[in-house]
Amino acid sequence: MRYVSLIGGLAASLLLVSAAQANESMEVEMHKVSAEGVGESIGTIKLDDAEHGLLLTPDLSDLETGVHGFHVHENPSCEAQENDSGHMTAALYAGGHYDPEETETHEGPYGKGHLGDLPVLTVNDDGVADLPVLAPRLSVKDIQGRSIMIHEGGDNYSDDPKALGGGGSRVACGIVETSDDSDDDDSE
């Protein structure tokens, strides 16, 4: 009887581990960014795989009130870089929006454009962003080894009248680390 209980306990533990791996979760620390480089932390964004996509739960402060463009960028860097005009630009090393299908279009989180297009980030009158958003076409694994960017100003999810939704400068950035077990998945 003792062995049956032990085996049942081991089986339950294995099921929980499998469920945790299937529903990955991680936290990304976000920092203010400027042409001078990476600045102070403004909080975190929790990433969770959910039934209908990637759930991003911000716990951020010290941001401008209103809506902000919110995207996954292709490179895991928040460092400033010189742009084509020779000016240092905040978090330019992060590259462009994550677009593995090379759609070169900005259609928002429910469109068929950049996979990096996230729902807008809403900041309340106290400068706090804590409303979760859902990115239906992404998972935690998809964005590991990339960066998350908050832009000054909103996002209309279109390339018209301005490219990339009309969002402004990059104001905050965080690097989505690669989990230790992601290399193991490649061998399957």
PDB file of C-alpha atoms in Angstrom:
ATOM      1  CA  MET A   1       0.000   0.000   0.000  1.00  0.00           C
ATOM      2  CA  ARG A   2       2.878   2.325   0.823  1.00  0.00           C
ATOM      3  CA  TYR A   3       4.310   1.841  -2.707  1.00  0.00           C
ATOM      4  CA  VAL A   4       0.977   2.629  -4.348  1.00  0.00           C
ATOM      5  CA  SER A   5       0.828   5.892  -2.400  1.00  0.00           C
ATOM      6  CA  LEU A   6       4.431   6.719  -3.332  1.00  0.00           C
ATOM      7  CA  ILE A   7       3.830   5.976  -7.015  1.00  0.00           C
ATOM      8  CA  GLY A   8       0.619   8.028  -6.959  1.00  0.00           C
ATOM      9  CA  GLY A   9       2.510  10.949  -5.384  1.00  0.00           C
ATOM     10  CA  LEU A  10       5.281  10.736  -7.997  1.00  0.00           C
ATOM     11  CA  ALA A  11       2.717  10.620 -10.815  1.00  0.00           C
ATOM     12  CA  ALA A  12       0.928  13.688  -9.416  1.00  0.00           C
ATOM     13  CA  SER A  13       4.258  15.540  -9.137  1.00  0.00           C
ATOM     14  CA  LEU A  14       5.126  14.701 -12.747  1.00  0.00           C
ATOM     15  CA  LEU A  15       1.735  15.988 -13.905  1.00  0.00           C
ATOM     16  CA  LEU A  16       2.247  19.271 -12.046  1.00  0.00           C
ATOM     17  CA  VAL A  17       5.735  19.696 -13.552  1.00  0.00           C
ATOM     18  CA  SER A  18       4.334  19.009 -17.040  1.00  0.00           C
ATOM     19  CA  ALA A  19       1.536  21.530 -16.510  1.00  0.00           C
ATOM     20  CA  ALA A  20       4.007  24.151 -15.263  1.00  0.00           C
ATOM     21  CA  GLN A  21       6.230  23.615 -18.302  1.00  0.00           C
ATOM     22  CA  ALA A  22       3.270  23.864 -20.672  1.00  0.00           C
ATOM     23  CA  ASN A  23       2.120  27.056 -18.962  1.00  0.00           C
ATOM     24  CA  GLU A  24       5.393  28.930 -18.698  1.00  0.00           C
ATOM     25  CA  SER A  25       5.654  32.031 -16.584  1.00  0.00           C
ATOM     26  CA  MET A  26       8.405  34.587 -16.147  1.00  0.00           C
ATOM     27  CA  GLU A  27       8.983  38.155 -15.071  1.00  0.00           C
ATOM     28  CA  VAL A  28      10.691  40.937 -17.019  1.00  0.00           C
ATOM     29  CA  GLU A  29      12.221  43.931 -15.273  1.00  0.00           C
ATOM     30  CA  MET A  30      11.509  47.163 -17.140  1.00  0.00           C
ATOM     31  CA  HIS A  31      13.833  50.183 -17.183  1.00  0.00           C
ATOM     32  CA  LYS A  32      13.561  53.750 -18.362  1.00  0.00           C
ATOM     33  CA  VAL A  33      15.607  54.285 -21.518  1.00  0.00           C
ATOM     34  CA  SER A  34      17.043  57.383 -23.175  1.00  0.00           C
ATOM     35  CA  ALA A  35      19.722  58.373 -25.676  1.00  0.00           C
ATOM     36  CA  GLU A  36      22.168  58.153 -22.748  1.00  0.00           C
ATOM     37  CA  GLY A  37      21.343  54.483 -22.156  1.00  0.00           C
ATOM     38  CA  VAL A  38      19.430  52.282 -19.727  1.00  0.00           C
ATOM     39  CA  GLY A  39      18.154  53.949 -16.568  1.00  0.00           C
ATOM     40  CA  GLU A  40      16.332  53.046 -13.380  1.00  0.00           C
ATOM     41  CA  SER A  41      13.837  50.234 -12.978  1.00  0.00           C
ATOM     42  CA  ILE A  42      10.168  51.182 -13.190  1.00  0.00           C
ATOM     43  CA  GLY A  43       8.836  47.739 -12.207  1.00  0.00           C
ATOM     44  CA  THR A  44       8.089  44.427 -13.838  1.00  0.00           C
ATOM     45  CA  ILE A  45       5.848  42.709 -16.349  1.00  0.00           C
ATOM     46  CA  LYS A  46       4.781  39.155 -15.592  1.00  0.00           C
ATOM     47  CA  LEU A  47       4.441  36.889 -18.619  1.00  0.00           C
ATOM     48  CA  ASP A  48       2.133  33.885 -18.448  1.00  0.00           C
ATOM     49  CA  ASP A  49       0.978  31.410 -21.051  1.00  0.00           C
ATOM     50  CA  ALA A  50      -2.812  31.455 -20.901  1.00  0.00           C
ATOM     51  CA  GLU A  51      -5.523  29.521 -22.700  1.00  0.00           C
ATOM     52  CA  HIS A  52      -5.932  32.221 -25.355  1.00  0.00           C
ATOM     53  CA  GLY A  53      -2.377  33.529 -25.719  1.00  0.00           C
ATOM     54  CA  LEU A  54       0.293  35.405 -23.795  1.00  0.00           C
ATOM     55  CA  LEU A  55      -0.942  37.290 -20.730  1.00  0.00           C
ATOM     56  CA  LEU A  56       1.214  40.299 -19.834  1.00  0.00           C
ATOM     57  CA  THR A  57       0.559  41.707 -16.361  1.00  0.00           C
ATOM     58  CA  PRO A  58       2.395  44.976 -15.718  1.00  0.00           C
ATOM     59  CA  ASP A  59       3.348  46.301 -12.300  1.00  0.00           C
ATOM     60  CA  LEU A  60       4.907  49.555 -13.487  1.00  0.00           C
ATOM     61  CA  SER A  61       5.123  53.103 -12.159  1.00  0.00           C
ATOM     62  CA  ASP A  62       6.610  56.471 -13.085  1.00  0.00           C
ATOM     63  CA  LEU A  63       5.156  56.543 -16.611  1.00  0.00           C
ATOM     64  CA  GLU A  64       3.244  59.300 -18.393  1.00  0.00           C
ATOM     65  CA  THR A  65      -0.541  59.032 -18.031  1.00  0.00           C
ATOM     66  CA  GLY A  66      -2.426  57.696 -21.074  1.00  0.00           C
ATOM     67  CA  VAL A  67      -2.003  54.907 -23.592  1.00  0.00           C
ATOM     68  CA  HIS A  68       1.364  53.816 -24.890  1.00  0.00           C
ATOM     69  CA  GLY A  69       2.531  51.718 -27.800  1.00  0.00           C
ATOM     70  CA  PHE A  70       3.615  48.343 -26.434  1.00  0.00           C
ATOM     71  CA  HIS A  71       5.656  45.877 -28.498  1.00  0.00           C
ATOM     72  CA  VAL A  72       8.008  42.932 -28.541  1.00  0.00           C
ATOM     73  CA  HIS A  73      11.224  43.919 -30.329  1.00  0.00           C
ATOM     74  CA  GLU A  74      13.534  41.502 -32.108  1.00  0.00           C
ATOM     75  CA  ASN A  75      16.770  41.790 -30.076  1.00  0.00           C
ATOM     76  CA  PRO A  76      17.467  41.236 -26.355  1.00  0.00           C
ATOM     77  CA  SER A  77      18.971  44.679 -25.717  1.00  0.00           C
ATOM     78  CA  CYS A  78      17.807  47.995 -24.297  1.00  0.00           C
ATOM     79  CA  GLU A  79      20.990  49.900 -25.083  1.00  0.00           C
ATOM     80  CA  ALA A  80      21.059  53.169 -27.024  1.00  0.00           C
ATOM     81  CA  GLN A  81      22.583  53.170 -30.500  1.00  0.00           C
ATOM     82  CA  GLU A  82      23.411  55.737 -33.148  1.00  0.00           C
ATOM     83  CA  ASN A  83      20.667  56.025 -35.793  1.00  0.00           C
ATOM     84  CA  ASP A  84      21.146  56.628 -39.545  1.00  0.00           C
ATOM     85  CA  SER A  85      21.232  60.398 -38.909  1.00  0.00           C
ATOM     86  CA  GLY A  86      24.109  60.046 -36.454  1.00  0.00           C
ATOM     87  CA  HIS A  87      22.023  60.714 -33.312  1.00  0.00           C
ATOM     88  CA  MET A  88      21.986  58.440 -30.296  1.00  0.00           C
ATOM     89  CA  THR A  89      18.542  56.848 -29.972  1.00  0.00           C
ATOM     90  CA  ALA A  90      17.035  55.200 -26.896  1.00  0.00           C
ATOM     91  CA  ALA A  91      17.027  51.376 -26.988  1.00  0.00           C
ATOM     92  CA  LEU A  92      17.777  51.214 -30.714  1.00  0.00           C
ATOM     93  CA  TYR A  93      19.839  48.029 -30.220  1.00  0.00           C
ATOM     94  CA  ALA A  94      16.497  46.287 -29.580  1.00  0.00           C
ATOM     95  CA  GLY A  95      15.896  46.478 -33.323  1.00  0.00           C
ATOM     96  CA  GLY A  96      12.451  46.607 -34.887  1.00  0.00           C
ATOM     97  CA  HIS A  97       9.198  44.925 -33.974  1.00  0.00           C
ATOM     98  CA  TYR A  98       9.360  41.148 -33.749  1.00  0.00           C
ATOM     99  CA  ASP A  99       8.218  40.028 -37.211  1.00  0.00           C
ATOM    100  CA  PRO A 100       9.436  36.463 -37.906  1.00  0.00           C
ATOM    101  CA  GLU A 101       7.086  36.062 -40.884  1.00  0.00           C
ATOM    102  CA  GLU A 102       8.549  39.263 -42.430  1.00  0.00           C
ATOM    103  CA  THR A 103       5.079  40.744 -42.974  1.00  0.00           C
ATOM    104  CA  GLU A 104       6.498  44.270 -42.727  1.00  0.00           C
ATOM    105  CA  THR A 105       3.036  45.473 -41.665  1.00  0.00           C
ATOM    106  CA  HIS A 106       1.677  46.836 -38.420  1.00  0.00           C
ATOM    107  CA  GLU A 107      -1.851  45.484 -37.843  1.00  0.00           C
ATOM    108  CA  GLY A 108      -2.058  45.151 -34.048  1.00  0.00           C
ATOM    109  CA  PRO A 109      -2.278  42.100 -31.821  1.00  0.00           C
ATOM    110  CA  TYR A 110      -5.266  40.580 -33.655  1.00  0.00           C
ATOM    111  CA  GLY A 111      -4.094  41.289 -37.198  1.00  0.00           C
ATOM    112  CA  LYS A 112      -1.759  39.356 -39.464  1.00  0.00           C
ATOM    113  CA  GLY A 113       1.188  41.776 -39.215  1.00  0.00           C
ATOM    114  CA  HIS A 114       4.096  41.874 -36.783  1.00  0.00           C
ATOM    115  CA  LEU A 115       3.831  39.248 -34.052  1.00  0.00           C
ATOM    116  CA  GLY A 116       5.417  41.826 -31.753  1.00  0.00           C
ATOM    117  CA  ASP A 117       2.344  44.079 -31.856  1.00  0.00           C
ATOM    118  CA  LEU A 118       0.838  44.013 -28.354  1.00  0.00           C
ATOM    119  CA  PRO A 119      -2.347  45.679 -27.083  1.00  0.00           C
ATOM    120  CA  VAL A 120      -1.683  49.232 -25.867  1.00  0.00           C
ATOM    121  CA  LEU A 121      -0.409  49.734 -22.342  1.00  0.00           C
ATOM    122  CA  THR A 122      -2.710  51.943 -20.258  1.00  0.00           C
ATOM    123  CA  VAL A 123      -1.220  54.163 -17.544  1.00  0.00           C
ATOM    124  CA  ASN A 124      -3.534  55.697 -14.916  1.00  0.00           C
ATOM    125  CA  ASP A 125      -3.456  59.242 -13.511  1.00  0.00           C
ATOM    126  CA  ASP A 126      -0.923  58.162 -10.864  1.00  0.00           C
ATOM    127  CA  GLY A 127       1.573  57.009 -13.520  1.00  0.00           C
ATOM    128  CA  VAL A 128       0.859  53.338 -12.766  1.00  0.00           C
ATOM    129  CA  ALA A 129       0.284  50.596 -15.349  1.00  0.00           C
ATOM    130  CA  ASP A 130      -1.284  47.479 -13.855  1.00  0.00           C
ATOM    131  CA  LEU A 131      -3.977  46.421 -16.339  1.00  0.00           C
ATOM    132  CA  PRO A 132      -3.169  43.018 -17.903  1.00  0.00           C
ATOM    133  CA  VAL A 133      -3.249  42.639 -21.692  1.00  0.00           C
ATOM    134  CA  LEU A 134      -3.522  39.521 -23.854  1.00  0.00           C
ATOM    135  CA  ALA A 135      -1.458  38.849 -26.985  1.00  0.00           C
ATOM    136  CA  PRO A 136      -3.411  36.032 -28.662  1.00  0.00           C
ATOM    137  CA  ARG A 137      -0.754  35.031 -31.196  1.00  0.00           C
ATOM    138  CA  LEU A 138       2.173  34.690 -28.765  1.00  0.00           C
ATOM    139  CA  SER A 139       3.510  32.475 -25.974  1.00  0.00           C
ATOM    140  CA  VAL A 140       6.286  32.982 -23.427  1.00  0.00           C
ATOM    141  CA  LYS A 141       8.603  30.790 -25.490  1.00  0.00           C
ATOM    142  CA  ASP A 142       8.003  32.937 -28.616  1.00  0.00           C
ATOM    143  CA  ILE A 143       9.416  36.060 -27.017  1.00  0.00           C
ATOM    144  CA  GLN A 144      12.325  34.634 -25.029  1.00  0.00           C
ATOM    145  CA  GLY A 145      15.579  36.221 -26.137  1.00  0.00           C
ATOM    146  CA  ARG A 146      13.800  39.420 -27.237  1.00  0.00           C
ATOM    147  CA  SER A 147      12.871  42.719 -25.594  1.00  0.00           C
ATOM    148  CA  ILE A 148       9.638  44.397 -24.560  1.00  0.00           C
ATOM    149  CA  MET A 149       9.289  48.081 -25.403  1.00  0.00           C
ATOM    150  CA  ILE A 150       7.021  50.863 -24.168  1.00  0.00           C
ATOM    151  CA  HIS A 151       6.714  53.834 -26.488  1.00  0.00           C
ATOM    152  CA  GLU A 152       5.763  57.431 -25.824  1.00  0.00           C
ATOM    153  CA  GLY A 153       2.210  57.986 -27.076  1.00  0.00           C
ATOM    154  CA  GLY A 154      -0.477  55.657 -28.339  1.00  0.00           C
ATOM    155  CA  ASP A 155      -0.717  53.135 -31.122  1.00  0.00           C
ATOM    156  CA  ASN A 156      -3.470  52.962 -33.759  1.00  0.00           C
ATOM    157  CA  TYR A 157      -2.304  49.518 -35.036  1.00  0.00           C
ATOM    158  CA  SER A 158      -1.858  50.839 -38.540  1.00  0.00           C
ATOM    159  CA  ASP A 159       0.937  52.135 -40.726  1.00  0.00           C
ATOM    160  CA  ASP A 160      -1.256  55.058 -41.791  1.00  0.00           C
ATOM    161  CA  PRO A 161      -1.031  58.014 -41.306  1.00  0.00           C
ATOM    162  CA  LYS A 162       2.300  57.255 -39.577  1.00  0.00           C
ATOM    163  CA  ALA A 163       4.391  54.102 -39.663  1.00  0.00           C
ATOM    164  CA  LEU A 164       4.236  51.680 -36.707  1.00  0.00           C
ATOM    165  CA  GLY A 165       0.975  53.026 -35.337  1.00  0.00           C
ATOM    166  CA  GLY A 166       2.225  56.553 -34.836  1.00  0.00           C
ATOM    167  CA  GLY A 167       3.882  55.697 -31.528  1.00  0.00           C
ATOM    168  CA  GLY A 168       6.670  57.915 -30.330  1.00  0.00           C
ATOM    169  CA  SER A 169      10.089  57.452 -28.803  1.00  0.00           C
ATOM    170  CA  ARG A 170      11.103  54.380 -26.840  1.00  0.00           C
ATOM    171  CA  VAL A 171      10.686  55.260 -23.136  1.00  0.00           C
ATOM    172  CA  ALA A 172      11.026  51.919 -21.312  1.00  0.00           C
ATOM    173  CA  CYS A 173      12.487  48.536 -22.140  1.00  0.00           C
ATOM    174  CA  GLY A 174      13.037  45.109 -20.625  1.00  0.00           C
ATOM    175  CA  ILE A 175      14.876  42.017 -21.789  1.00  0.00           C
ATOM    176  CA  VAL A 176      13.012  38.703 -21.923  1.00  0.00           C
ATOM    177  CA  GLU A 177      15.590  36.174 -20.797  1.00  0.00           C
ATOM    178  CA  THR A 178      15.885  32.748 -22.369  1.00  0.00           C
ATOM    179  CA  SER A 179      14.882  29.954 -20.011  1.00  0.00           C
ATOM    180  CA  ASP A 180      17.491  27.321 -19.226  1.00  0.00           C
ATOM    181  CA  ASP A 181      15.348  24.511 -20.608  1.00  0.00           C
ATOM    182  CA  SER A 182      14.596  26.082 -23.992  1.00  0.00           C
ATOM    183  CA  ASP A 183      17.650  24.369 -25.538  1.00  0.00           C
ATOM    184  CA  ASP A 184      16.289  20.985 -24.408  1.00  0.00           C
ATOM    185  CA  ASP A 185      13.158  21.502 -26.526  1.00  0.00           C
ATOM    186  CA  ASP A 186      15.257  21.711 -29.706  1.00  0.00           C
ATOM    187  CA  SER A 187      16.405  18.114 -29.313  1.00  0.00           C
ATOM    188  CA  GLU A 188      12.887  16.646 -29.454  1.00  0.00           C
TER     189      GLU A 188
END
